[in-house]
Short mmCIF file of C-alpha atoms in Angstrom, two decimals:
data_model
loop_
_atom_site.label_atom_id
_atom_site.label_comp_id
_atom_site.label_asym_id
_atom_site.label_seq_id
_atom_site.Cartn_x
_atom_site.Cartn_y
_atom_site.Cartn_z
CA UNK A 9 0.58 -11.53 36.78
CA UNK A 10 -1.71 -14.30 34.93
CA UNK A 11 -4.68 -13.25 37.40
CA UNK A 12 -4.56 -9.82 36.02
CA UNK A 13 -4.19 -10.42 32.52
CA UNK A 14 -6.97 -13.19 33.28
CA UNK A 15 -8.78 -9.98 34.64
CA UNK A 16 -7.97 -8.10 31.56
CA UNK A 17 -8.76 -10.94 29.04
CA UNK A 18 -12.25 -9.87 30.04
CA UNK A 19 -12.01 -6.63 28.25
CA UNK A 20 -11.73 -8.73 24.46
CA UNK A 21 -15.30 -7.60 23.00
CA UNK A 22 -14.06 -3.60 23.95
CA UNK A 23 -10.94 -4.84 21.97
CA UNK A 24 -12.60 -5.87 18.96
CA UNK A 25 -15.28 -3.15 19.00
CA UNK A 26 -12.17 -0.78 19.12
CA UNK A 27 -10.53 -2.35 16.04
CA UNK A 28 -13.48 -3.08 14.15
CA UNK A 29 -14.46 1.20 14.44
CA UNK A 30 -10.43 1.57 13.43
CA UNK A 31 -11.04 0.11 10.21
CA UNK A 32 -14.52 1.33 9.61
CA UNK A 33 -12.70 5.23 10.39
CA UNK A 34 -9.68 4.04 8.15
CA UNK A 35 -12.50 2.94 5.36
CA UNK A 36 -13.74 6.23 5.06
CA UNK A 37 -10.98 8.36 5.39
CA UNK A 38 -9.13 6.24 2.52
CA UNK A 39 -12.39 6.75 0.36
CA UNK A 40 -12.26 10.59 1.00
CA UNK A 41 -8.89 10.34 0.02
CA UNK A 42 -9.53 8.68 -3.04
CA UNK A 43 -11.86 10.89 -4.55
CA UNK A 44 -9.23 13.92 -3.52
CA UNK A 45 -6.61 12.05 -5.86
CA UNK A 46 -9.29 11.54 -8.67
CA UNK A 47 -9.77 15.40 -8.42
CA UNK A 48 -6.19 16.21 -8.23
CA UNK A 49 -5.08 13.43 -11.64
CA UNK A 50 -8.13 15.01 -13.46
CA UNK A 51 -6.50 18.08 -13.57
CA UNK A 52 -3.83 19.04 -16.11
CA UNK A 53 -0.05 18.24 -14.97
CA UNK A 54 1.22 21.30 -15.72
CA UNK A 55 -1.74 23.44 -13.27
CA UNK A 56 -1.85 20.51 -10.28
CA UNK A 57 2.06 20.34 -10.38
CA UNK A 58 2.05 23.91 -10.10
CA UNK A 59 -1.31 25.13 -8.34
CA UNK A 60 -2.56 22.22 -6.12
CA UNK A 61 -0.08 21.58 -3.66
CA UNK A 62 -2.59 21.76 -0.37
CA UNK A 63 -4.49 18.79 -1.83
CA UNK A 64 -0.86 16.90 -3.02
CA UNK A 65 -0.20 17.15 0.44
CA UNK A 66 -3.43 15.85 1.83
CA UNK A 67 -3.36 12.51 -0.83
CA UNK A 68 0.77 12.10 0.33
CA UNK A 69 0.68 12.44 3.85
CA UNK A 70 -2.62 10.37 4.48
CA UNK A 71 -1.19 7.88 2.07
CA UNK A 72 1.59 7.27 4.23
CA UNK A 73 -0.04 7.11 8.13
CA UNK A 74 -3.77 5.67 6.73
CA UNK A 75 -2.79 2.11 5.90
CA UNK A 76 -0.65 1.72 10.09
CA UNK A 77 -3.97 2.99 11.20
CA UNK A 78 -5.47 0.43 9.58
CA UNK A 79 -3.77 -2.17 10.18
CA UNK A 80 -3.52 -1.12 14.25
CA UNK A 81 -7.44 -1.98 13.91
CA UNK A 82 -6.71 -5.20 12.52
CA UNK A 83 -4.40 -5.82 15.45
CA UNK A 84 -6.75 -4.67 17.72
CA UNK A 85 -9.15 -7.40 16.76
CA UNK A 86 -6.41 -10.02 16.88
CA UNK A 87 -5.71 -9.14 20.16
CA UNK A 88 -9.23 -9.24 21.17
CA UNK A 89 -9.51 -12.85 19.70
CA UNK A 90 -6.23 -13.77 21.75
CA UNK A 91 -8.31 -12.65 24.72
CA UNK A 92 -11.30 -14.50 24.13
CA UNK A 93 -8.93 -17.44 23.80
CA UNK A 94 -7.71 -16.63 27.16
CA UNK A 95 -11.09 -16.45 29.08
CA UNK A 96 -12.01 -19.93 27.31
CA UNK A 97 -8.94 -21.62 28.04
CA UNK A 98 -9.20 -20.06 32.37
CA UNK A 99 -12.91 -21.96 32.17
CA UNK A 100 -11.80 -24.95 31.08
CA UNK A 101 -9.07 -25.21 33.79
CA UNK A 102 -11.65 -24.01 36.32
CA UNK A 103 -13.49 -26.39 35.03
CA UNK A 104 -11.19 -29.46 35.43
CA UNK A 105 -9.96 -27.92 39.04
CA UNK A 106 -13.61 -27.87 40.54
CA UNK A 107 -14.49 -31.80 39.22
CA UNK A 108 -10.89 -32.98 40.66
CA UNK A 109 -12.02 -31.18 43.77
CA UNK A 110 -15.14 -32.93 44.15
CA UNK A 111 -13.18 -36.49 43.91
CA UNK A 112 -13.02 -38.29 46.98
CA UNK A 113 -8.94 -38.30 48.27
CA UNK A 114 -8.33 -41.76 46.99
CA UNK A 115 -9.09 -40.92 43.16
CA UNK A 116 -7.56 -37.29 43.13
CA UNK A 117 -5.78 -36.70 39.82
CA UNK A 118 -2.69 -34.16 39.63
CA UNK A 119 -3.38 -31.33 37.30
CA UNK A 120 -1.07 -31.30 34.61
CA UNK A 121 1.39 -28.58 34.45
CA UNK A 122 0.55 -26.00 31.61
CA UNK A 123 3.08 -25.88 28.73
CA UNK A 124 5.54 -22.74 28.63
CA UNK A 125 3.57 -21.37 25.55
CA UNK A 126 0.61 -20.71 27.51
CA UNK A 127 1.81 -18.03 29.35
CA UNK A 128 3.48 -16.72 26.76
CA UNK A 129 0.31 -16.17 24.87
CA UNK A 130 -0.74 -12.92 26.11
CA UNK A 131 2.93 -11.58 26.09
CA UNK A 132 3.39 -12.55 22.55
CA UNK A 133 -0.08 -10.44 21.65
CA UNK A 134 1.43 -7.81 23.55
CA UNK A 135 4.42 -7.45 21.37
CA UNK A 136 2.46 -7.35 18.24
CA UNK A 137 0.20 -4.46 19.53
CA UNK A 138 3.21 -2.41 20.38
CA UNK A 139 4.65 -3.26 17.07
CA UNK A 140 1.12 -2.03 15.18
CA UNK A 141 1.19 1.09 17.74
CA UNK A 142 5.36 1.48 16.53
CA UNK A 143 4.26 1.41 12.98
CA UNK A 144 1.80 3.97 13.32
CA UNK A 145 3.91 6.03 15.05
CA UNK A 146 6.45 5.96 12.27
CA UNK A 147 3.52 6.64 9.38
CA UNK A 148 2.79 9.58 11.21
CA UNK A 149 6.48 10.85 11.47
CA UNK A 150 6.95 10.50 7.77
CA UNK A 151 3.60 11.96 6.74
CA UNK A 152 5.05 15.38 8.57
CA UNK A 153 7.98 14.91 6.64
CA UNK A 154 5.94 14.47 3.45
CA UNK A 155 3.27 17.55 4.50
CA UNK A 156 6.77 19.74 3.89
CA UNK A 157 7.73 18.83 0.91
CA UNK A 158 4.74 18.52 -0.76
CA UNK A 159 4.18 22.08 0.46
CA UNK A 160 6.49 22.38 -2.62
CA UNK A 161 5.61 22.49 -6.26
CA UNK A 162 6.58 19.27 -7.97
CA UNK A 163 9.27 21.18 -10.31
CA UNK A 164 11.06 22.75 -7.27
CA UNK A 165 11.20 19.26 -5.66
CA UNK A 166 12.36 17.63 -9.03
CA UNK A 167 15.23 19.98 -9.36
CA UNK A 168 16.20 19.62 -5.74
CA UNK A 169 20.25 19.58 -5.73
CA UNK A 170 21.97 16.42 -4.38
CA UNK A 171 21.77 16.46 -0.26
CA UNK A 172 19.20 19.23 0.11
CA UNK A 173 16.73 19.10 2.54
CA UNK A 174 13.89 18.22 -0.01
CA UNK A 175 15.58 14.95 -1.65
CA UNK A 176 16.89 13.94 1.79
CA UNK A 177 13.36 13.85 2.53
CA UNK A 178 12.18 12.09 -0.97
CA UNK A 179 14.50 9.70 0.26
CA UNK A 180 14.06 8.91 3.85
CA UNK A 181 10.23 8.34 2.90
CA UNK A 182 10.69 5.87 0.77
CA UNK A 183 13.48 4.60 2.64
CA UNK A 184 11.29 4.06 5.69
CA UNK A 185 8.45 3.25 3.87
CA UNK A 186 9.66 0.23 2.18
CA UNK A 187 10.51 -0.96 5.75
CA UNK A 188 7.14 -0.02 7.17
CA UNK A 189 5.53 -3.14 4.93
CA UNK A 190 7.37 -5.94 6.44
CA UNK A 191 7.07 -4.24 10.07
CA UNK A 192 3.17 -4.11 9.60
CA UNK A 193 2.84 -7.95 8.54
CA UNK A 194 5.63 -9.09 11.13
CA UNK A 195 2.75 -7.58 13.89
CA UNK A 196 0.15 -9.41 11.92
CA UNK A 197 1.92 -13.01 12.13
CA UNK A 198 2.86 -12.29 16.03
CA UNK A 199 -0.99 -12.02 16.40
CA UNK A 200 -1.44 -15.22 14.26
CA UNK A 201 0.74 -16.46 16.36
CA UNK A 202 -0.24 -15.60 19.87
CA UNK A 203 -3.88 -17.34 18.76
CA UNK A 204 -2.04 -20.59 17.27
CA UNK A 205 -0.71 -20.49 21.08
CA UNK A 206 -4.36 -19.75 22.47
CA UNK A 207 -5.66 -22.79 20.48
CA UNK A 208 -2.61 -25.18 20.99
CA UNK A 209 -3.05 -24.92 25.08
CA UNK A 210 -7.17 -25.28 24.49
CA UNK A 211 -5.72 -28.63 22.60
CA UNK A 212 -3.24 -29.23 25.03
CA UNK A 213 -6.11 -28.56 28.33
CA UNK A 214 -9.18 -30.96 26.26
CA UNK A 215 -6.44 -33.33 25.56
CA UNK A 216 -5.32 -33.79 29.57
CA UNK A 217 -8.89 -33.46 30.92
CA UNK A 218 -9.76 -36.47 28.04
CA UNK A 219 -6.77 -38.86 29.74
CA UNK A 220 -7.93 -37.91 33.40
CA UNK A 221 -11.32 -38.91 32.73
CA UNK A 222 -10.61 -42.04 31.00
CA UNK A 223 -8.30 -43.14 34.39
CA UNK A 224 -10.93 -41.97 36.53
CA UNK A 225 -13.31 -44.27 34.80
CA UNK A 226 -10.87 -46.84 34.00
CA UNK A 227 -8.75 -47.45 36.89
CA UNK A 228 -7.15 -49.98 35.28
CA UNK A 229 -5.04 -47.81 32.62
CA UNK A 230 -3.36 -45.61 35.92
#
């Protein structure tokens, strides 16, 4: 399992260069956006409320799936850093194994054993990538929802009766939506902390390799 994902790990820079065009594609399609909702608030209430419900949609529904896209990018680099964590911490161990294997007998050292966060590293990245994919999944279930009832004019969906299909709507997007925020920055501090992993193990490897130098040159300390 750890030689495969050490196999994978290799993959980081397609990682990053796959986020980093995420948020570029994000970038613009939030700027197009933009300029649809100056258009539509420059308009008077009564004739957008009433007349401009194709381009309500549009500014609703991208509102609500844009920003998980964007922040699946994000994630995307994370998880690419994680990696590059990964292939830096296998090189240091390979480095340590081949020096200990050039010893003679008498002065081989026992590698430490890793600590139990270090293979949890890459699982931990993996959770937050499936949160950021869950997420986006979710933005793009509720911009449907919004595409219908913004299909509406505004005073139709304002007088919307108590438990019809329009307010139930209304109210499961901004329901789901509220919960959407936390979800997103929950996979951004399982990244954060997948890395604080990567970088406590490259600690943890420099720290052991430091002591079994300073007993191979100072046999006296062993």
């Amino acid at each position: 399992m750890q030689k495969m994902i050490g196999k994978m790990a290799k993959m980081y820079p397609l990682m990053i260069a796959m986020g980093f065009m995420i948020v570029i594609i994000a970038f613009g399609i939030g700027y197009v956006n933009s300029q649809n909702a100056a258009a539509y608030f420059s308009t008077p209430k009564i004739e957008r409320e009433t007349t401009m419900m194709v381009q309500r949609v549009a500014i609703e529904s991208v509102g609500l799936w844009m920003p998980t896209f964007k922040f699946l990018g994000i994630g995307l680099i994370l998880g690419g850093i994680v990696m590059a964590l990964r292939i830096i911490i296998d090189r240091l161990k390979s480095a340590g194994e081949e020096v200990l294997s050039n010893l003679p007998a008498d002065k081989q050292l026992q590698m430490p054993v890793p600590p139990r966060y270090a293979t949890m590293m890459p699982m931990v990245m993996i959770v937050g990538e499936m949160i950021f994919i869950a997420a986006l999944g979710i933005g793009i279930w509720l911009s449907g929802i919004a595409r219908t009832i913004f299909a509406n004019p505004l005073p139709v969906i304002d007088a919307a009766g108590s438990s019809s299909a329009l307010l139930n709507g209304v109210q499961t997007i901004h329901a789901v939506e509220g919960l959407l925020v936390p979800l997103k920055f929950f996979g951004i501090a399982t990244e954060f902390l997948a890395i604080t992993m990567g970088l406590a193990t490259i600690i943890f490897i420099l720290s052991s390799q430091t002591d079994m130098l300073g007993r191979l040159l100072n046999p006296a300390k062993n």
